[in-house]
Tab-separated table of C-alpha atoms in Angstrom:
chain	number	residue	atom	x	y	z
L	10	MET	CA	34.727	-22.033	-17.962
L	11	PRO	CA	33.100	-22.150	-21.395
L	12	VAL	CA	35.116	-21.878	-24.597
L	13	ASN	CA	34.417	-18.155	-24.874
L	14	SER	CA	36.519	-15.940	-22.580
L	15	PHE	CA	34.651	-13.372	-20.448
L	16	GLU	CA	37.611	-12.164	-18.387
L	17	ASP	CA	37.581	-8.719	-19.952
L	18	PHE	CA	33.912	-8.710	-20.947
L	19	PRO	CA	31.904	-5.846	-19.385
L	20	MET	CA	29.260	-7.718	-17.380
L	21	SER	CA	27.546	-6.120	-14.373
L	22	TRP	CA	27.439	-9.452	-12.535
L	23	LYS	CA	29.870	-12.357	-12.779
L	24	PRO	CA	28.690	-14.879	-10.176
L	25	SER	CA	30.722	-17.861	-9.089
L	26	ILE	CA	28.599	-20.838	-8.049
L	27	ASP	CA	29.153	-24.428	-6.939
L	28	LYS	CA	27.555	-26.551	-9.655
L	29	THR	CA	27.713	-29.686	-7.515
L	30	LYS	CA	24.851	-28.316	-5.427
L	31	LYS	CA	21.328	-28.867	-6.674
L	32	PRO	CA	19.083	-27.468	-7.940
L	33	ILE	CA	21.424	-25.080	-9.707
L	34	TYR	CA	18.761	-22.426	-10.336
L	35	GLN	CA	18.204	-22.192	-6.559
L	36	VAL	CA	21.970	-21.916	-5.951
L	37	LEU	CA	22.157	-19.093	-8.500
L	38	ALA	CA	19.129	-17.343	-6.981
L	39	ASP	CA	20.687	-17.592	-3.510
L	40	GLN	CA	23.937	-16.124	-4.808
L	41	LEU	CA	22.053	-13.244	-6.417
L	42	LYS	CA	20.225	-12.573	-3.151
L	43	GLN	CA	23.464	-12.564	-1.153
L	44	ASP	CA	25.183	-10.241	-3.615
L	45	ILE	CA	22.267	-7.804	-3.294
L	46	LEU	CA	22.238	-7.996	0.508
L	47	ASN	CA	26.025	-7.569	0.684
L	48	GLY	CA	26.057	-4.556	-1.637
L	49	VAL	CA	27.860	-6.280	-4.516
L	50	LEU	CA	24.812	-5.482	-6.653
L	51	LEU	CA	23.251	-2.109	-5.940
L	52	PRO	CA	19.581	-1.201	-6.473
L	53	GLY	CA	19.013	-0.119	-10.067
L	54	THR	CA	21.829	-2.278	-11.482
L	55	LYS	CA	20.949	-3.774	-14.847
L	56	LEU	CA	21.792	-7.484	-14.932
L	57	PRO	CA	23.394	-9.174	-17.939
L	58	PRO	CA	20.983	-10.611	-20.522
L	59	GLN	CA	19.945	-14.131	-19.537
L	60	ARG	CA	21.473	-15.723	-22.634
L	61	GLU	CA	24.772	-13.950	-21.998
L	62	LEU	CA	24.811	-15.083	-18.363
L	63	ALA	CA	23.981	-18.648	-19.402
L	64	ASP	CA	26.947	-18.606	-21.777
L	65	TYR	CA	29.223	-17.181	-19.090
L	66	LEU	CA	28.231	-19.842	-16.531
L	67	ASP	CA	27.952	-22.626	-19.119
L	68	LEU	CA	24.383	-23.327	-18.044
L	69	ASN	CA	21.081	-23.844	-19.826
L	70	LEU	CA	19.102	-20.704	-20.527
L	71	SER	CA	16.138	-22.254	-18.685
L	72	THR	CA	18.231	-22.478	-15.494
L	73	ILE	CA	18.980	-18.746	-15.648
L	74	SER	CA	15.326	-17.975	-16.398
L	75	LYS	CA	14.117	-20.006	-13.385
L	76	ALA	CA	16.607	-18.261	-11.075
L	77	PHE	CA	15.602	-14.809	-12.335
L	78	LYS	CA	11.901	-15.637	-12.038
L	79	LEU	CA	12.348	-16.826	-8.455
L	80	CYS	CA	14.165	-13.618	-7.524
L	81	THR	CA	11.534	-11.521	-9.306
L	82	LEU	CA	8.723	-13.190	-7.363
L	83	ASN	CA	10.668	-12.511	-4.150
L	84	GLY	CA	10.873	-8.801	-5.007
L	85	LEU	CA	14.626	-8.731	-5.652
L	86	LEU	CA	14.455	-8.142	-9.397
L	87	SER	CA	12.220	-6.180	-11.713
L	88	ALA	CA	11.894	-6.941	-15.409
L	89	SER	CA	10.729	-4.339	-17.908
L	90	VAL	CA	9.723	-5.277	-21.447
L	91	GLY	CA	12.355	-3.991	-23.873
L	92	SER	CA	14.595	-2.635	-21.104
L	93	GLY	CA	15.960	-5.707	-19.332
L	94	THR	CA	16.148	-6.962	-15.757
L	95	PHE	CA	17.225	-4.721	-12.859
L	96	VAL	CA	17.898	-5.072	-9.159
L	97	SER	CA	14.768	-3.633	-7.554
L	98	TYR	CA	15.165	-0.345	-5.736
L	99	ASP	CA	13.032	-1.775	-2.928
L	100	ALA	CA	15.008	-5.035	-2.694
L	101	LEU	CA	16.545	-4.012	0.635
L	102	SER	CA	13.695	-1.959	2.074
L	103	ASN	CA	11.398	-3.061	4.861
L	104	ALA	CA	7.792	-2.946	3.676
L	105	TYR	CA	6.410	-4.008	7.064
L	106	LEU	CA	5.761	-0.570	8.519
L	107	LEU	CA	4.092	-1.445	11.807
L	108	GLU	CA	6.760	-2.869	14.086
L	109	ASP	CA	5.985	-5.569	16.684
L	110	SER	CA	6.489	-2.977	19.393
L	111	LYS	CA	6.988	0.772	19.297
L	112	PRO	CA	10.493	1.748	20.444
L	113	LYS	CA	10.000	3.823	23.572
L	114	HIS	CA	12.713	6.310	22.690
L	115	LEU	CA	11.189	7.275	19.331
L	116	ILE	CA	8.506	9.850	18.572
L	117	GLU	CA	6.116	8.006	16.250
L	118	MET	CA	5.788	9.911	12.983
L	119	GLY	CA	5.947	6.893	10.704
L	120	ALA	CA	2.706	4.923	11.055
L	121	THR	CA	-0.348	6.625	9.520
L	122	LEU	CA	-2.648	6.843	12.518
L	123	PRO	CA	-5.574	9.202	13.096
L	124	ASP	CA	-5.630	11.062	16.390
L	125	ASN	CA	-7.267	9.326	19.366
L	126	ASP	CA	-10.174	11.749	19.943
L	127	SER	CA	-12.684	9.134	18.737
L	128	TYR	CA	-11.758	6.595	21.407
L	129	GLU	CA	-14.067	7.917	24.140
L	130	PRO	CA	-17.198	8.082	21.904
L	131	LEU	CA	-16.434	4.537	20.754
L	132	LEU	CA	-16.171	3.401	24.367
L	133	LEU	CA	-19.537	4.962	25.240
L	134	GLN	CA	-21.172	3.247	22.269
L	135	LEU	CA	-19.644	-0.076	23.299
L	136	LYS	CA	-20.872	0.294	26.881
L	137	SER	CA	-24.369	0.998	25.596
L	138	MET	CA	-24.321	-2.142	23.445
L	139	LEU	CA	-23.106	-4.350	26.275
L	140	GLN	CA	-25.942	-3.216	28.534
L	141	GLU	CA	-28.536	-4.641	26.145
L	142	SER	CA	-30.243	-7.870	27.216
L	143	ASP	CA	-29.049	-9.857	24.199
L	144	TYR	CA	-25.442	-8.668	24.412
L	145	GLU	CA	-24.109	-12.236	24.126
L	146	LYS	CA	-24.808	-12.255	20.367
L	147	TRP	CA	-21.853	-9.913	19.853
L	148	PHE	CA	-19.529	-12.728	20.928
L	149	GLY	CA	-20.800	-15.492	18.626
L	150	TYR	CA	-20.213	-16.202	14.959
L	151	GLY	CA	-21.503	-13.635	12.510
L	152	ARG	CA	-23.586	-14.912	9.604
L	153	ALA	CA	-23.971	-13.062	6.319
L	154	GLY	CA	-27.753	-13.489	6.246
L	155	GLU	CA	-28.094	-11.743	9.595
L	156	SER	CA	-26.229	-8.587	8.554
L	157	LEU	CA	-28.556	-6.935	6.035
L	158	TRP	CA	-28.983	-3.744	8.028
L	159	GLN	CA	-25.201	-3.613	8.526
L	160	LYS	CA	-24.851	-3.781	4.748
L	161	ASP	CA	-27.209	-0.814	4.532
L	162	ALA	CA	-24.720	0.998	6.770
L	163	ALA	CA	-21.940	-0.034	4.374
L	164	ILE	CA	-23.908	1.458	1.462
L	165	LYS	CA	-24.216	4.730	3.360
L	166	LEU	CA	-20.502	4.897	4.125
L	167	ILE	CA	-19.474	4.035	0.565
L	168	ARG	CA	-21.919	6.623	-0.816
L	169	ARG	CA	-20.244	9.168	1.474
L	170	GLY	CA	-16.974	8.258	-0.256
L	171	GLY	CA	-18.240	8.893	-3.797
L	172	PHE	CA	-19.762	5.609	-5.001
L	173	GLU	CA	-23.366	4.404	-5.241
L	174	THR	CA	-23.831	0.636	-4.909
L	175	THR	CA	-26.370	-1.889	-3.596
L	176	VAL	CA	-26.407	-4.504	-0.823
L	177	ASP	CA	-26.020	-7.439	-3.223
L	178	HIS	CA	-22.480	-6.194	-3.992
L	179	ILE	CA	-21.307	-5.854	-0.368
L	180	LEU	CA	-18.843	-8.121	1.449
L	181	PHE	CA	-17.203	-7.604	4.861
L	182	ALA	CA	-13.490	-8.033	5.571
L	183	ASN	CA	-11.238	-7.729	8.616
L	184	GLY	CA	-9.663	-4.504	7.384
L	185	GLY	CA	-8.565	-3.134	4.032
L	186	GLN	CA	-5.365	-5.167	3.710
L	187	ASN	CA	-7.311	-8.343	4.400
L	188	ALA	CA	-9.702	-7.398	1.590
L	189	MET	CA	-6.774	-6.798	-0.795
L	190	ALA	CA	-5.251	-10.183	0.079
L	191	ALA	CA	-8.551	-11.984	-0.524
L	192	THR	CA	-9.095	-10.161	-3.824
L	193	LEU	CA	-5.638	-10.958	-5.179
L	194	ALA	CA	-5.760	-14.543	-3.901
L	195	SER	CA	-9.081	-15.156	-5.636
L	196	LEU	CA	-8.477	-13.351	-8.945
L	197	CYS	CA	-4.783	-14.097	-9.546
L	198	ARG	CA	-2.371	-16.996	-9.839
L	199	PRO	CA	1.335	-17.107	-8.897
L	200	GLY	CA	3.358	-15.203	-11.468
L	201	ASP	CA	0.506	-12.867	-12.508
L	202	ARG	CA	1.423	-9.205	-12.924
L	203	ILE	CA	-0.409	-6.337	-11.187
L	204	GLY	CA	0.073	-2.675	-12.154
L	205	VAL	CA	0.653	-0.060	-9.439
L	206	ASP	CA	1.991	3.473	-9.001
L	207	HIS	CA	5.776	3.918	-8.765
L	208	HIS	CA	5.371	4.413	-5.017
L	209	THR	CA	2.584	2.401	-3.445
L	210	TYR	CA	1.110	1.150	-0.179
L	211	PRO	CA	3.615	-1.322	1.359
L	212	GLY	CA	0.782	-3.621	2.484
L	213	LEU	CA	0.028	-4.302	-1.165
L	214	LYS	CA	3.688	-5.140	-1.735
L	215	THR	CA	3.833	-7.642	1.124
L	216	VAL	CA	0.588	-9.328	0.034
L	217	ALA	CA	1.851	-9.607	-3.555
L	218	ALA	CA	5.112	-11.147	-2.348
L	219	MET	CA	3.209	-13.650	-0.188
L	220	LEU	CA	1.094	-14.707	-3.187
L	221	SER	CA	4.073	-14.737	-5.613
L	222	LEU	CA	2.603	-11.958	-7.733
L	223	GLN	CA	4.705	-9.451	-9.662
L	224	ILE	CA	3.906	-5.787	-9.239
L	225	VAL	CA	4.647	-3.565	-12.216
L	226	PRO	CA	5.174	0.205	-11.881
L	227	ILE	CA	3.039	2.280	-14.266
L	228	LYS	CA	4.082	5.817	-15.195
L	229	SER	CA	2.378	8.846	-13.699
L	230	ASP	CA	0.570	11.783	-15.258
L	231	HIS	CA	0.407	14.851	-12.981
L	232	ASP	CA	1.362	12.736	-9.931
L	233	SER	CA	-1.220	9.980	-10.512
L	234	MET	CA	-1.344	6.944	-12.773
L	235	SER	CA	-1.338	7.874	-16.449
L	236	PRO	CA	-4.270	6.450	-18.453
L	237	ALA	CA	-2.021	6.209	-21.526
L	238	ALA	CA	0.625	4.315	-19.539
L	239	PHE	CA	-2.093	2.032	-18.129
L	240	GLU	CA	-3.288	1.225	-21.647
L	241	TYR	CA	0.300	0.568	-22.748
L	242	ALA	CA	0.700	-1.858	-19.838
L	243	CYS	CA	-2.538	-3.619	-20.840
L	244	LYS	CA	-1.123	-4.133	-24.345
L	245	HIS	CA	2.532	-4.863	-23.632
L	246	GLU	CA	3.152	-5.689	-19.950
L	247	ASN	CA	0.723	-8.614	-19.647
L	248	ILE	CA	-0.880	-7.216	-16.494
L	249	LYS	CA	-4.072	-8.691	-15.077
L	250	GLY	CA	-5.268	-5.694	-13.076
L	251	ILE	CA	-4.188	-2.595	-11.174
L	252	TYR	CA	-4.208	-1.273	-7.608
L	253	LEU	CA	-4.907	2.417	-6.990
L	254	ILE	CA	-5.355	4.910	-4.148
L	255	PRO	CA	-7.067	7.753	-6.040
L	256	ASP	CA	-7.689	10.032	-3.029
L	257	TYR	CA	-4.746	11.284	-0.981
L	258	HIS	CA	-2.376	8.694	-2.353
L	259	ASN	CA	-0.200	6.890	0.177
L	260	PRO	CA	2.582	8.031	0.385
L	261	THR	CA	2.761	10.903	-2.124
L	262	THR	CA	-0.519	12.665	-1.081
L	263	SER	CA	-1.563	13.200	-4.734
L	264	CYS	CA	-5.223	13.159	-5.787
L	265	MET	CA	-6.252	11.656	-9.133
L	266	PRO	CA	-8.232	14.080	-11.333
L	267	VAL	CA	-11.757	13.049	-12.272
L	268	VAL	CA	-10.857	12.945	-15.966
L	269	ASN	CA	-8.136	10.355	-15.230
L	270	ARG	CA	-10.524	8.297	-13.097
L	271	LYS	CA	-12.999	8.131	-15.935
L	272	ALA	CA	-10.322	7.323	-18.519
L	273	ILE	CA	-8.824	4.546	-16.396
L	274	GLY	CA	-12.282	3.071	-15.870
L	275	GLU	CA	-12.885	3.050	-19.626
L	276	ILE	CA	-9.531	1.385	-20.316
L	277	ALA	CA	-10.255	-1.278	-17.680
L	278	LYS	CA	-13.535	-2.068	-19.454
L	279	LYS	CA	-11.848	-2.147	-22.864
L	280	TYR	CA	-9.158	-4.644	-21.790
L	281	ASN	CA	-11.207	-6.449	-19.127
L	282	GLN	CA	-8.811	-5.463	-16.327
L	283	PHE	CA	-9.844	-5.520	-12.700
L	284	ILE	CA	-9.122	-2.509	-10.504
L	285	ILE	CA	-8.633	-2.618	-6.753
L	286	GLU	CA	-9.690	0.838	-5.588
L	287	ASP	CA	-8.352	1.515	-2.105
L	288	ALA	CA	-10.784	4.070	-0.655
L	289	THR	CA	-9.009	4.328	2.698
L	290	TYR	CA	-8.681	8.112	2.449
L	291	HIS	CA	-11.915	8.993	0.601
L	292	LEU	CA	-13.609	10.157	3.808
L	293	HIS	CA	-10.873	12.678	4.589
L	294	ASN	CA	-12.264	14.952	1.879
L	295	GLU	CA	-15.260	17.060	2.891
L	296	LYS	CA	-16.647	16.653	-0.639
L	297	PRO	CA	-15.193	13.437	-2.106
L	298	LEU	CA	-14.655	13.110	-5.840
L	299	PRO	CA	-16.473	10.347	-7.744
L	300	ALA	CA	-14.856	6.985	-7.101
L	301	ILE	CA	-13.300	5.112	-10.028
L	302	ALA	CA	-15.912	2.425	-9.339
L	303	SER	CA	-18.634	4.868	-10.371
L	304	PHE	CA	-17.177	4.871	-13.917
L	305	ALA	CA	-16.514	1.115	-14.179
L	306	PRO	CA	-18.636	-0.731	-11.584
L	307	ASP	CA	-18.182	-4.102	-13.333
L	308	GLN	CA	-14.379	-3.860	-13.155
L	309	VAL	CA	-13.700	-2.295	-9.749
L	310	ILE	CA	-13.322	-3.886	-6.326
L	311	HIS	CA	-13.950	-0.862	-4.099
L	312	ILE	CA	-12.559	-1.154	-0.552
L	313	ALA	CA	-13.755	1.295	2.121
L	314	SER	CA	-12.117	0.845	5.525
L	315	LEU	CA	-12.454	2.643	8.858
L	316	SER	CA	-8.988	2.443	10.396
L	317	LYS	CA	-7.666	5.782	9.029
L	318	SER	CA	-10.877	7.793	9.317
L	319	ILE	CA	-12.322	6.552	12.646
L	320	ALA	CA	-9.917	4.399	14.687
L	321	PRO	CA	-7.157	1.907	13.768
L	322	GLY	CA	-8.652	-0.753	16.045
L	323	LEU	CA	-11.838	-0.919	13.950
L	324	ARG	CA	-10.585	-3.779	11.798
L	325	LEU	CA	-13.472	-3.679	9.369
L	326	ALA	CA	-13.676	-2.949	5.662
L	327	TYR	CA	-16.708	-2.794	3.414
L	328	VAL	CA	-15.985	-4.233	-0.024
L	329	ALA	CA	-18.202	-3.437	-3.013
L	330	VAL	CA	-17.501	-6.080	-5.657
L	331	PRO	CA	-18.793	-6.770	-9.183
L	332	ILE	CA	-21.267	-9.666	-9.131
L	333	ARG	CA	-19.028	-11.773	-11.379
L	334	PHE	CA	-16.264	-11.649	-8.734
L	335	LYS	CA	-18.452	-11.910	-5.653
L	336	GLU	CA	-18.437	-15.675	-5.120
L	337	LEU	CA	-14.677	-15.967	-5.662
L	338	ILE	CA	-13.806	-13.105	-3.316
L	339	SER	CA	-16.406	-14.213	-0.758
L	340	ARG	CA	-14.805	-17.668	-0.545
L	341	ALA	CA	-11.331	-16.160	-0.198
L	342	LEU	CA	-12.530	-13.831	2.553
L	343	TYR	CA	-14.085	-16.752	4.405
L	344	ASN	CA	-10.863	-18.749	4.205
L	345	LEU	CA	-8.792	-15.780	5.366
L	346	ASN	CA	-11.283	-14.351	7.904
L	347	ILE	CA	-13.439	-17.277	8.994
L	348	SER	CA	-15.753	-14.445	10.061
L	349	VAL	CA	-15.730	-10.735	10.782
L	350	SER	CA	-16.183	-9.831	14.446
L	351	PRO	CA	-19.935	-9.301	15.071
L	352	LEU	CA	-18.992	-6.833	17.808
L	353	LEU	CA	-16.982	-4.590	15.485
L	354	ALA	CA	-19.482	-4.964	12.646
L	355	GLU	CA	-22.363	-3.889	14.908
L	356	LEU	CA	-20.398	-1.053	16.507
L	357	SER	CA	-19.390	0.326	13.101
L	358	ALA	CA	-22.902	0.034	11.688
L	359	ARG	CA	-24.404	1.920	14.638
L	360	LEU	CA	-21.848	4.700	14.250
L	361	ILE	CA	-22.729	5.077	10.588
L	362	VAL	CA	-26.529	4.789	10.760
L	363	SER	CA	-26.741	7.244	13.663
L	364	ASP	CA	-24.508	9.714	11.758
L	365	GLN	CA	-22.112	9.721	14.715
L	366	PHE	CA	-19.363	8.767	12.266
L	367	GLU	CA	-19.796	12.182	10.596
L	368	VAL	CA	-19.125	13.861	13.932
L	369	LEU	CA	-16.045	11.691	14.490
L	370	ILE	CA	-14.712	12.325	10.975
L	371	GLN	CA	-15.237	16.057	11.386
L	372	GLY	CA	-13.382	15.939	14.700
L	373	HIS	CA	-10.459	14.110	13.091
L	374	ARG	CA	-10.480	16.612	10.238
L	375	GLU	CA	-10.275	19.562	12.636
L	376	GLN	CA	-7.483	17.884	14.569
L	377	ALA	CA	-5.575	17.220	11.327
L	378	ILE	CA	-5.959	20.852	10.266
L	379	SER	CA	-4.561	22.037	13.616
L	380	ARG	CA	-1.621	19.688	13.385
L	381	ASN	CA	-0.858	20.545	9.762
L	382	GLN	CA	-0.726	24.212	10.692
L	383	VAL	CA	2.039	23.290	13.130
L	384	VAL	CA	3.805	21.295	10.404
L	385	ASN	CA	3.602	24.280	8.045
L	386	GLN	CA	5.050	26.509	10.720
L	387	TYR	CA	8.125	24.355	11.344
L	388	LEU	CA	8.725	23.081	7.803
L	389	ALA	CA	7.813	26.241	5.897
L	390	ASP	CA	11.202	26.360	4.178
L	391	TYR	CA	10.934	22.835	2.742
L	392	PRO	CA	8.575	21.242	0.181
L	393	CYS	CA	6.183	19.200	2.305
L	394	LEU	CA	3.329	17.949	0.126
L	395	GLY	CA	-0.167	17.217	1.363
L	396	ALA	CA	-3.524	18.750	2.252
L	397	GLU	CA	-4.499	20.466	5.490
L	398	THR	CA	-6.839	17.574	6.304
L	399	GLY	CA	-4.247	14.845	5.623
L	400	ILE	CA	-2.930	12.624	8.398
L	401	PHE	CA	0.495	12.409	6.736
L	402	ARG	CA	2.739	14.552	4.539
L	403	TRP	CA	5.349	13.795	1.870
L	404	LEU	CA	8.559	15.647	2.737
L	405	LEU	CA	10.960	16.194	-0.172
L	406	LEU	CA	14.566	16.254	0.995
L	407	PRO	CA	17.311	18.799	0.188
L	408	ASN	CA	20.514	18.143	-1.744
L	409	LYS	CA	21.410	14.524	-2.456
L	410	ILE	CA	20.411	12.743	0.728
L	411	THR	CA	18.189	9.721	0.172
L	412	GLY	CA	15.038	8.920	2.075
L	413	ALA	CA	16.673	5.852	3.606
L	414	GLU	CA	19.616	7.922	4.855
L	415	PHE	CA	17.290	10.550	6.331
L	416	GLU	CA	15.136	7.899	8.017
L	417	THR	CA	18.236	6.529	9.729
L	418	LEU	CA	19.416	10.006	10.828
L	419	ALA	CA	15.958	10.878	12.163
L	420	ALA	CA	15.754	7.641	14.145
L	421	GLU	CA	19.159	8.343	15.666
L	422	GLN	CA	17.773	11.699	16.842
L	423	GLY	CA	14.581	10.134	18.229
L	424	VAL	CA	11.974	10.433	15.435
L	425	GLN	CA	10.487	7.648	13.327
L	426	VAL	CA	9.647	8.575	9.715
L	427	TYR	CA	9.408	6.299	6.678
L	428	ALA	CA	11.607	6.609	3.600
L	429	ALA	CA	10.467	6.529	-0.021
L	430	GLU	CA	12.448	3.307	-0.437
L	431	ARG	CA	9.812	1.483	1.646
L	432	PHE	CA	7.131	2.424	-0.897
L	433	VAL	CA	8.975	2.285	-4.237
L	434	VAL	CA	8.198	-0.474	-6.722
L	435	GLY	CA	10.607	-2.517	-8.818
L	436	ASN	CA	13.160	-0.615	-10.860
L	437	SER	CA	11.502	2.756	-10.245
L	438	CYS	CA	13.928	5.228	-8.750
L	439	PRO	CA	12.696	6.266	-5.282
L	440	GLU	CA	12.068	9.927	-4.648
L	441	ARG	CA	14.372	11.586	-2.151
L	442	ALA	CA	11.550	11.888	0.342
L	443	VAL	CA	10.080	10.590	3.584
L	444	ARG	CA	6.504	10.174	4.769
L	445	VAL	CA	5.759	12.131	7.947
L	446	ALA	CA	2.671	11.082	9.923
L	447	VAL	CA	1.302	14.223	11.563
L	448	CYS	CA	-1.445	12.626	13.677
L	449	ALA	CA	0.574	9.714	15.074
L	450	PRO	CA	2.131	11.662	17.993
L	451	LYS	CA	-0.211	11.519	20.983
L	452	THR	CA	-0.188	15.274	21.547
L	453	ILE	CA	0.565	18.434	19.586
L	454	GLU	CA	3.430	19.040	22.025
L	455	GLU	CA	4.983	15.710	21.038
L	456	LEU	CA	4.415	16.585	17.377
L	457	GLU	CA	6.242	19.885	17.871
L	458	LYS	CA	9.136	18.124	19.550
L	459	GLY	CA	9.454	15.772	16.569
L	460	LEU	CA	9.224	18.621	14.064
L	461	ILE	CA	11.958	20.565	15.857
L	462	ILE	CA	14.254	17.549	15.442
L	463	LEU	CA	13.342	17.142	11.767
L	464	LYS	CA	13.859	20.829	11.069
L	465	ARG	CA	17.256	20.763	12.717
L	466	LEU	CA	18.308	17.832	10.542
L	467	LEU	CA	17.027	19.532	7.385
L	468	THR	CA	18.893	22.737	8.266
L	469	GLN	CA	22.118	20.790	8.724
L	470	LEU	CA	21.670	19.085	5.347
L	471	SER	CA	20.729	22.211	3.383
């Protein structure tokens, strides 16, 4: 014990560690992790200042700093300039939403899946392709120089989502998350800080953790990222870029106003920040708003994927990238992908060029509207945010129950939903809410069965 006495000193954490074990910073980090997992330190707890903790443990300040940094990179802690270091609200949450296998006793209302009406048209298109005399080319390696017409299809799809670009900007990826991973791996280094909304796509969180990147929550303005808060983060939070879902934000369902899109694009240009624009849900709107990329094409990596608008098995994303980033991201995609499936690339391109994708999207939209009408019927007495064409809703919970508590109760009754805690970032306080996927149940009858269970739980809690 150091000369100073801390017995009666009000510290939120007084760890006891074995200093004979080395390295000490790792021992301290392990102790912090265990105290979080065991509930000794609760999410949102502000930790003692590093210098104060160093004095208490009679250790070098650098040892404390290394332990805190390690825990921050692992998502356990969140540091805010001028405010201190906190136990992350998402430290205990599971960000991996798609389980290895779907529990048979649960009605799936967690994973954001479109309905399966597009499967038969996709099968017919596949059968047609495989009857062609040169069908074997779909099973070889794809080469970028052989895919020019497929890039034309990408241009058409991206234009449909609110952004005009050209073929020299297009790269292919095995899905949107793969494109995000390649972008972050190529443009960032371990320890870099990326700005996001207070609740964000869990796939971004898991990729950031894998690459040892810190994600920093940026304040909202009318339920979407505030341009003023973004500029503050550029000046004071040492961020390198931001990740956004401007259309039908996952999970909160908000839509960023055009004025904010333009302002954020201008700020990105001013501070030379990159923006990853996740356009997963752009196609759900009948008349999409202009993409952020249209206001700052030299700053934005625009990712348009097909899994939520056509079928989840179409693991293909079209990535429109600024020329200055293209070589870096292309190399990262190659190392992560090796190559995109020629079969899926050709199938997707044919759907788009023939305009069949418009028919499929319209069918999904009509199915979503039908299902959301059922949701509105059963959950009319509760705030359930989202549009009639959305494939998920954001259900705000009554009284003081947390999203995590409600997720557990729902699972016990046979319904899988996902709590706000799975989406929250750093020391942001999670909303008392759950995400409800309305198109994941195989039938409307199964959806109704799940909604009856959810309504019963809500009634009991009200």
